[in-house]
Amino acid sequence: MANIILEMKNITKEFPGVKALDNVNLKVEEGEIHALVGENGAGKSTLMNVLSGIYPYGTYTGDIVYNGEVCQFSKIKDSEEKGIVIIHQELALIPYMTIGENMFLGNEKGTKFNVNWDETYAEADKYLKMVGLSESSHTLIKDIGVGKQQLVEIAKALAKNAKLLILDEPTSSLNESDSKALLDLLLKFKSEGMTSIIISHKLNEVAYVADHITVVRDGSTIETMDASVDEISEDRIIKGMVGREITDRFPKRPDVVIGDKMMEVKNWTVHHPKYTERKVVDGVDFYVRRGEVVGIAGLMGAGRTELAMSIFGKSYGTNISGELYLDGNQVVLKNIKDAINHKIAYVTEDRKGNGLVLSNPIKINTTLANLSSLCTRRVIDRDAEYQVAVEYKEKLKTKCPTVEQNVGNLSGGNQQKVLLAKWMFADPDVLILDEPTRGIDVGAKYEIYCIINDLVAAGKSVVMISSELPEVLGMSDRIYVMNEGRMVGELDASEASQEVIMGCILKSGRGE
């Protein structure tokens, strides 16, 4: 019989107006990879925050039994001393510190008054080698990509002598090759006796690594599946997550008449804001028509986000050149306000850092981009603001007790809906969506796809950047392929496939 390393019994956790966890039970075997799946707001991250001591003992009811011992963690340091280490979806690294400094921050080598830097960097290099990262520990975090930063977080966890590793959406910001490498690393750790709990919305990845899969819905455990016994499929997992079968991942779009070009970009070039000699966007041409969804596919670092942000009122880059046309008329957008006034909206991929004010209520976030429509003599009509927020809450099916709730207390999927509401209220003609479903569950994705379809049915134009090729293929009328700052392919939806898209990247000669 397998040894149970962790048992969480009847865990109940409440926030004001919300019961986030309702008698949740979880058993994890030693040396396994245990997946935790569920919709946004189901309670997965809350359960792991209880386990790691982020929500201390006394703020919840129920028991945590770890290695046969009942544990009452009052802070995260308590759980780490037992070998329980959590890696959050939002990486907790300091950009202008080195890898080595980040890895031992709060866990310094040396004496109380004197850090031993030689030991720090030697130890950091040892753990970097263990996770397969060939970077010097003296490298600044800002100088490595997101995939490598994720490996630094894992190395940091190993340096804390992790016995139970918790990973919350570890691949949400990674491309397919980096995701596969990370999952293979977890399998390697498993072969060496490490126990892992992984939270993920990417069900193919869950099926690839997990020994057991526990489904959580509305704060309750629904079932735990055993990969060695049960027949596990994505459809079965989805049914457990949402309480119903989803027969089609992408909603059928109503018949939409695609009109004339709404936005066109010609010979668009953007230079890096710091390394100004380097082009991040190089002579790009593309257009989107009324009633059309145009997808932009590409590997991480292809320049897609840089392209979108530079179009959106020059919010990224230097030495920006090229021509931008809206409805056939050439325009120059000097700043974000200009872009909004010309009916362009940009939904950022970084909803927490750049898209929302987490400490403010839903109602304020919803109206931020179009406050002038709610003002009389520069005074905001608070009743009108409240009504607008309620209207979009209902339209987008945002799960929250009230629009007075702070956005920071919402799940990722519901935060994404508030971000969409913010820009929909601005009533744009062109909506640029940058990774619109990153880190959110299947059910919430479907609802966002329906919103996109409604927008183009109303004659809007949508440009969708996504690293998930099935999403690009399932939602787009046309697809541009971008690599190393250049457009290297344009495909009609009928001729596009994952193989064709990757072929465009590789044939461009710069896909390494």
XYZ file of C-alpha atoms in Angstrom:
512
model
C 0.000 0.000 0.000
C 1.296 3.454 -0.954
C 2.503 5.753 1.799
C 0.272 8.849 2.208
C 2.566 11.855 2.644
C -0.255 14.427 2.878
C -3.870 14.346 3.931
C -6.073 17.428 4.104
C -9.285 16.683 6.017
C -12.534 18.660 5.843
C -10.840 21.948 4.989
C -13.285 24.862 5.070
C -12.236 28.431 4.321
C -14.494 31.477 4.121
C -13.965 35.016 2.863
C -16.500 37.832 3.340
C -19.593 36.720 1.424
C -17.923 33.638 -0.074
C -17.273 30.076 1.122
C -14.151 29.332 -0.910
C -13.628 25.800 0.454
C -16.366 23.564 1.810
C -15.139 20.395 3.573
C -12.453 19.669 0.985
C -10.512 16.413 1.319
C -7.253 15.562 -0.426
C -4.833 12.622 -0.145
C -1.411 12.672 -1.798
C 0.875 9.649 -2.045
C 4.603 9.913 -1.467
C 6.608 10.138 -4.698
C 3.674 10.889 -6.996
C 2.591 13.811 -9.173
C -0.915 14.763 -8.065
C -2.886 17.155 -10.286
C -5.486 19.539 -8.932
C -7.951 20.753 -11.572
C -11.081 22.879 -11.591
C -12.597 26.073 -12.923
C -11.301 29.480 -11.873
C -12.712 30.193 -8.445
C -13.152 26.488 -7.662
C -10.778 26.795 -4.695
C -7.581 25.117 -5.943
C -5.156 27.942 -5.131
C -6.977 28.673 -1.875
C -6.477 25.049 -0.791
C -2.756 25.227 -1.558
C -2.470 28.575 0.260
C -3.999 26.867 3.317
C -1.479 24.019 2.995
C 1.529 26.342 2.679
C 0.572 28.605 5.598
C -0.258 31.670 3.513
C -3.697 31.360 5.138
C -2.545 30.543 8.688
C -4.039 28.058 11.093
C -7.105 29.571 12.723
C -8.368 31.242 9.535
C -9.793 27.918 8.321
C -11.231 24.747 9.844
C -10.075 21.181 9.235
C -6.775 19.337 9.597
C -3.522 19.079 7.668
C -1.677 15.810 8.275
C 1.833 15.740 6.774
C 4.088 12.711 7.229
C 1.709 11.457 9.905
C 1.897 14.681 11.923
C -0.958 17.163 12.372
C 0.447 20.532 11.246
C -0.737 23.999 12.203
C 1.243 26.415 10.041
C 1.064 30.063 11.098
C 3.216 31.355 8.220
C 4.839 30.159 5.007
C 8.218 29.711 6.735
C 6.645 27.010 8.936
C 5.601 24.881 5.950
C 8.952 25.398 4.212
C 10.781 24.073 7.282
C 8.797 20.850 6.801
C 9.810 20.688 3.127
C 6.557 22.007 1.634
C 7.389 24.667 -0.966
C 4.892 26.477 -3.195
C 5.666 28.160 -6.537
C 2.950 30.634 -7.463
C 1.633 31.391 -10.947
C 2.952 34.953 -10.637
C 6.702 34.446 -10.271
C 8.166 36.044 -7.141
C 11.548 37.088 -8.525
C 13.207 40.517 -8.332
C 14.305 41.594 -11.843
C 17.365 43.667 -10.885
C 18.836 41.059 -8.565
C 20.945 38.119 -9.716
C 19.698 34.552 -9.944
C 21.811 33.637 -6.920
C 20.523 36.554 -4.837
C 16.926 35.642 -5.689
C 17.413 31.974 -4.873
C 18.619 32.642 -1.330
C 16.635 35.791 -0.524
C 15.394 35.301 3.040
C 17.451 32.122 3.247
C 20.916 33.686 3.047
C 24.152 31.771 3.325
C 26.619 32.961 5.953
C 26.154 34.616 9.330
C 23.450 36.937 10.566
C 25.565 39.986 9.760
C 27.647 38.782 6.828
C 26.419 37.013 3.674
C 28.875 34.488 2.260
C 28.587 35.329 -1.435
C 31.020 32.651 -2.609
C 28.908 29.971 -0.939
C 25.687 31.616 -2.189
C 26.707 31.521 -5.841
C 28.322 28.077 -5.594
C 25.147 26.629 -4.087
C 22.982 28.452 -6.651
C 25.038 27.017 -9.523
C 24.632 23.530 -8.049
C 20.830 23.781 -7.989
C 20.677 25.426 -11.416
C 22.530 22.400 -12.778
C 19.975 20.119 -11.105
C 17.117 21.772 -13.016
C 19.073 21.820 -16.281
C 19.528 25.589 -16.494
C 22.880 26.565 -18.008
C 22.910 30.186 -16.834
C 25.426 31.743 -14.487
C 23.979 32.446 -11.051
C 25.427 35.974 -11.434
C 22.969 36.716 -14.284
C 20.244 39.288 -13.556
C 16.689 37.914 -13.595
C 15.609 40.599 -16.079
C 18.077 39.215 -18.623
C 16.508 35.733 -18.853
C 13.182 34.661 -20.343
C 10.071 33.500 -18.512
C 10.835 29.816 -19.137
C 14.220 30.141 -17.461
C 12.712 32.180 -14.625
C 10.330 29.296 -13.947
C 13.342 26.979 -13.646
C 14.981 29.463 -11.245
C 11.863 29.239 -9.055
C 12.159 25.444 -9.026
C 15.873 25.631 -8.230
C 14.993 28.063 -5.426
C 12.508 25.512 -4.065
C 15.112 22.728 -4.203
C 17.513 24.968 -2.286
C 14.922 24.977 0.506
C 15.175 21.171 0.646
C 11.694 20.671 -0.831
C 10.045 17.307 -0.213
C 6.602 18.333 -1.451
C 6.639 20.781 -4.368
C 3.448 22.707 -5.211
C 3.281 24.342 -8.647
C 0.385 26.684 -9.485
C -0.053 26.969 -13.284
C 3.681 26.462 -13.926
C 3.366 26.457 -17.731
C 0.799 29.247 -18.226
C 3.438 31.656 -19.570
C 5.550 29.094 -21.432
C 5.588 27.966 -25.033
C 5.099 24.292 -25.910
C 8.779 23.302 -25.894
C 9.489 25.024 -22.552
C 6.316 23.479 -21.080
C 7.369 19.999 -22.178
C 10.844 20.503 -20.696
C 9.378 21.590 -17.357
C 6.972 18.640 -17.210
C 9.796 16.232 -18.041
C 11.771 17.788 -15.184
C 8.899 17.018 -12.796
C 8.890 13.415 -14.028
C 12.650 13.259 -13.368
C 12.098 14.556 -9.827
C 9.373 11.933 -9.365
C 11.827 9.176 -10.338
C 14.121 10.520 -7.607
C 11.351 10.358 -4.970
C 10.036 13.953 -5.054
C 6.296 14.481 -4.484
C 4.563 17.196 -6.511
C 1.150 18.812 -6.621
C 0.446 20.621 -9.885
C -2.445 22.995 -10.598
C -3.040 23.375 -14.327
C -5.744 24.259 -16.830
C -3.825 22.535 -19.622
C -5.505 19.157 -19.461
C -3.177 17.493 -21.960
C -0.289 18.320 -19.629
C -2.201 16.978 -16.638
C -2.799 13.695 -18.463
C 0.907 13.550 -19.401
C 2.362 13.748 -15.873
C -0.287 13.027 -13.240
C -0.640 9.796 -11.244
C -3.846 11.035 -9.599
C -6.167 13.868 -10.597
C -8.448 15.528 -8.049
C -11.306 17.622 -9.421
C -12.521 20.594 -7.380
C -15.771 22.410 -8.196
C -17.383 25.299 -6.300
C -15.139 24.762 -3.284
C -15.800 21.023 -2.959
C -13.909 17.916 -4.028
C -15.843 16.072 -6.761
C -13.643 13.025 -7.378
C -10.078 11.748 -7.511
C -9.059 9.718 -10.557
C -6.255 7.163 -10.599
C -4.318 7.200 -13.870
C -3.316 3.545 -13.424
C -6.917 2.363 -13.068
C -9.388 4.883 -14.481
C -9.818 5.718 -18.132
C -8.888 9.377 -18.086
C -9.775 11.694 -20.943
C -9.950 15.457 -21.278
C -13.726 15.211 -21.765
C -14.126 13.348 -18.471
C -12.001 15.886 -16.600
C -13.953 18.772 -18.134
C -17.288 17.218 -17.173
C -16.085 16.942 -13.563
C -14.818 20.538 -13.586
C -17.881 22.252 -15.047
C -20.615 19.760 -14.125
C -21.618 19.170 -17.739
C -20.164 18.002 -21.014
C -18.699 20.574 -23.389
C -19.153 19.076 -26.818
C -17.324 21.840 -28.680
C -14.404 23.798 -27.219
C -15.007 26.697 -29.615
C -18.522 28.113 -30.010
C -19.998 28.305 -33.469
C -19.886 31.844 -34.757
C -23.147 33.254 -36.148
C -23.055 34.231 -39.811
C -21.101 37.470 -39.903
C -20.557 39.610 -42.967
C -16.876 40.516 -42.995
C -16.555 44.089 -44.202
C -13.821 46.461 -45.333
C -10.448 46.948 -43.702
C -10.897 48.536 -40.301
C -7.234 48.757 -39.312
C -4.145 48.386 -41.480
C -0.476 48.572 -40.537
C 2.226 49.117 -43.180
C 5.991 48.688 -42.798
C 5.746 48.917 -39.008
C 9.131 48.911 -37.271
C 9.846 49.157 -33.552
C 13.163 49.298 -31.712
C 13.854 47.949 -28.228
C 13.299 50.660 -25.550
C 16.702 50.036 -23.903
C 18.850 48.471 -26.638
C 17.749 50.954 -29.259
C 19.876 49.477 -32.032
C 17.836 46.239 -31.906
C 14.617 45.893 -33.918
C 11.888 43.948 -32.126
C 9.339 44.537 -34.909
C 10.765 44.668 -38.413
C 8.755 46.021 -41.360
C 5.447 44.364 -40.452
C 2.341 44.607 -42.673
C -1.078 43.317 -41.624
C -4.739 44.289 -41.555
C -8.041 43.347 -39.919
C -11.510 43.868 -41.369
C -14.830 44.673 -39.735
C -16.461 41.555 -38.302
C -13.206 39.572 -38.495
C -11.063 37.751 -35.940
C -7.417 37.812 -36.988
C -5.081 35.550 -35.031
C -1.363 36.212 -34.588
C 0.626 33.054 -33.836
C 4.305 32.720 -33.024
C 6.868 31.502 -30.542
C 7.671 33.396 -27.368
C 9.853 36.381 -28.250
C 8.448 36.656 -31.771
C 7.484 40.299 -31.185
C 3.705 39.907 -31.049
C 3.169 41.782 -27.778
C 5.665 44.459 -28.797
C 3.744 44.945 -32.063
C 0.408 45.251 -30.270
C 1.650 47.658 -27.598
C 3.457 49.879 -30.082
C 0.266 50.214 -32.133
C -1.668 51.022 -28.963
C -0.458 54.601 -28.586
C 3.267 53.795 -28.650
C 3.044 52.150 -25.220
C 6.165 50.117 -26.049
C 9.386 50.747 -27.947
C 11.427 53.570 -29.450
C 12.045 54.831 -32.993
C 8.626 53.579 -34.075
C 8.034 54.025 -37.789
C 5.470 52.923 -40.356
C 1.913 53.792 -41.283
C -1.311 53.093 -39.427
C -4.706 53.368 -41.121
C -8.120 53.295 -39.468
C -11.119 52.977 -41.773
C -8.889 53.971 -44.694
C -7.544 57.144 -43.069
C -3.945 57.439 -41.932
C -3.624 58.333 -38.252
C -0.771 59.049 -35.853
C -1.358 57.872 -32.275
C 1.061 59.670 -29.974
C -0.116 58.098 -26.726
C -2.631 55.730 -25.166
C -5.272 58.435 -24.863
C -5.025 58.981 -28.632
C -5.491 55.251 -29.203
C -8.586 55.111 -26.992
C -10.031 58.223 -28.658
C -9.540 56.493 -32.042
C -11.483 53.459 -30.762
C -8.569 51.060 -30.319
C -8.353 48.904 -27.187
C -5.563 46.640 -25.989
C -6.236 43.844 -23.475
C -2.811 43.151 -21.982
C -1.428 39.677 -21.327
C -0.420 40.888 -17.834
C -3.795 41.527 -16.245
C -2.394 41.856 -12.716
C 0.604 44.039 -13.528
C -0.725 46.313 -16.278
C -4.426 45.645 -16.797
C -6.199 46.025 -13.459
C -5.910 47.952 -10.212
C -6.137 44.987 -7.854
C -6.733 47.078 -4.730
C -9.781 48.770 -6.288
C -13.343 47.430 -6.650
C -14.739 45.825 -9.787
C -16.904 48.882 -10.498
C -13.905 51.244 -10.661
C -11.867 48.873 -12.837
C -14.806 48.393 -15.215
C -15.161 52.094 -16.006
C -11.518 53.239 -15.945
C -11.006 53.418 -19.724
C -14.134 55.506 -20.351
C -14.678 57.588 -17.235
C -15.551 60.723 -19.211
C -18.862 59.145 -20.275
C -19.883 58.980 -16.602
C -18.846 62.525 -15.673
C -20.790 65.740 -15.407
C -18.578 68.781 -14.959
C -15.715 66.425 -14.080
C -17.683 64.760 -11.290
C -18.168 60.993 -11.595
C -21.756 59.786 -11.362
C -21.215 56.946 -8.864
C -24.717 55.518 -9.370
C -24.139 55.288 -13.131
C -20.718 53.722 -12.497
C -22.328 51.073 -10.295
C -25.026 50.297 -12.876
C -22.449 49.944 -15.678
C -20.411 47.522 -13.580
C -23.499 45.449 -12.735
C -24.498 45.352 -16.406
C -21.102 43.989 -17.478
C -20.977 41.600 -14.523
C -24.219 40.048 -15.771
C -23.304 40.199 -19.459
C -19.928 38.498 -18.929
C -21.190 36.166 -16.143
C -18.498 37.354 -13.735
C -18.653 35.382 -10.494
C -18.583 37.802 -7.559
C -20.923 38.639 -4.669
C -20.944 42.353 -5.541
C -19.210 44.830 -7.862
C -17.947 46.534 -4.696
C -15.527 43.609 -4.233
C -11.845 44.299 -4.879
C -10.580 42.776 -8.125
C -7.594 41.293 -6.307
C -9.952 38.900 -4.505
C -11.293 37.391 -7.747
C -10.057 34.262 -9.494
C -7.937 34.648 -12.635
C -10.813 33.948 -15.012
C -13.062 36.488 -13.342
C -10.278 39.074 -13.311
C -9.944 38.497 -17.055
C -13.665 39.171 -17.501
C -13.362 42.461 -15.596
C -10.444 43.427 -17.861
C -12.557 42.646 -20.930
C -15.458 44.613 -19.476
C -13.174 47.612 -18.969
C -12.345 47.756 -22.668
C -15.787 46.760 -23.923
C -17.227 49.734 -22.017
C -14.819 51.959 -23.969
C -16.742 50.782 -27.082
C -13.723 50.186 -29.361
C -13.870 49.441 -33.071
C -10.635 47.426 -32.872
C -9.942 45.182 -29.885
C -6.443 43.700 -29.585
C -6.459 40.702 -27.248
C -3.059 39.563 -25.975
C -3.247 36.005 -24.561
C -6.919 36.524 -23.579
C -7.340 33.090 -21.937
C -3.949 32.621 -20.279
C -4.229 30.767 -16.984
C -8.003 30.324 -17.040
C -10.129 27.202 -17.172
C -12.019 25.537 -20.002
C -15.438 26.856 -18.970
C -14.239 30.458 -18.631
C -12.381 30.165 -21.947
C -15.589 29.142 -23.680
C -17.402 32.154 -22.228
C -14.632 34.500 -23.439
C -14.798 32.921 -26.905
C -18.547 33.666 -26.928
C -17.789 37.303 -26.016
C -15.330 37.524 -28.936
C -17.970 36.137 -31.290
C -20.510 38.668 -30.015
C -18.048 41.506 -30.630
C -17.392 40.613 -34.268
C -21.110 39.954 -34.807
C -21.612 43.591 -33.770
C -19.150 44.695 -36.470
C -16.072 45.056 -34.279
C -12.611 43.922 -35.377
C -10.605 41.576 -33.146
C -6.875 40.871 -33.275
C -6.063 37.881 -31.058
C -2.522 37.000 -29.989
C -2.252 33.521 -28.510
C 0.475 30.979 -27.824
C -2.125 28.182 -27.835
C -2.327 27.068 -31.468
C -5.663 25.216 -31.050
C -7.152 28.497 -29.807
C -5.788 30.482 -32.767
C -7.069 27.825 -35.186
C -10.444 27.502 -33.480
C -11.279 31.212 -33.311
C -9.620 32.979 -36.262
C -10.877 33.849 -39.747
C -7.311 34.553 -40.862
C -3.983 33.876 -39.171
C -0.691 35.753 -39.375
C 2.461 33.929 -38.285
C 5.166 36.042 -36.669
C 8.798 35.137 -36.007
C 11.747 37.236 -34.849
C 9.848 40.494 -35.368
C 8.635 39.730 -38.905
C 5.425 38.401 -40.410
C 6.435 35.106 -42.033
C 3.041 33.800 -43.095
C -0.604 34.696 -43.720
C -3.142 31.876 -43.766
C -6.872 31.582 -44.286
C -8.511 29.555 -41.536
C -9.455 26.839 -44.033
C -5.796 26.148 -44.933
C -4.254 26.562 -41.495
C -3.069 23.800 -39.178
C -0.516 23.506 -36.376
C 1.905 21.867 -38.797
C 1.509 24.638 -41.389
C 2.010 27.359 -38.764
C 5.161 25.740 -37.384
C 6.336 25.207 -40.936
C 6.080 28.947 -41.588
C 8.224 29.628 -38.527
C 10.893 27.082 -39.399
C 11.032 28.025 -43.073
C 11.631 31.637 -42.107
C 15.131 30.478 -41.220
C 15.142 32.058 -37.765
C 13.037 29.661 -35.714
C 15.779 28.395 -33.433
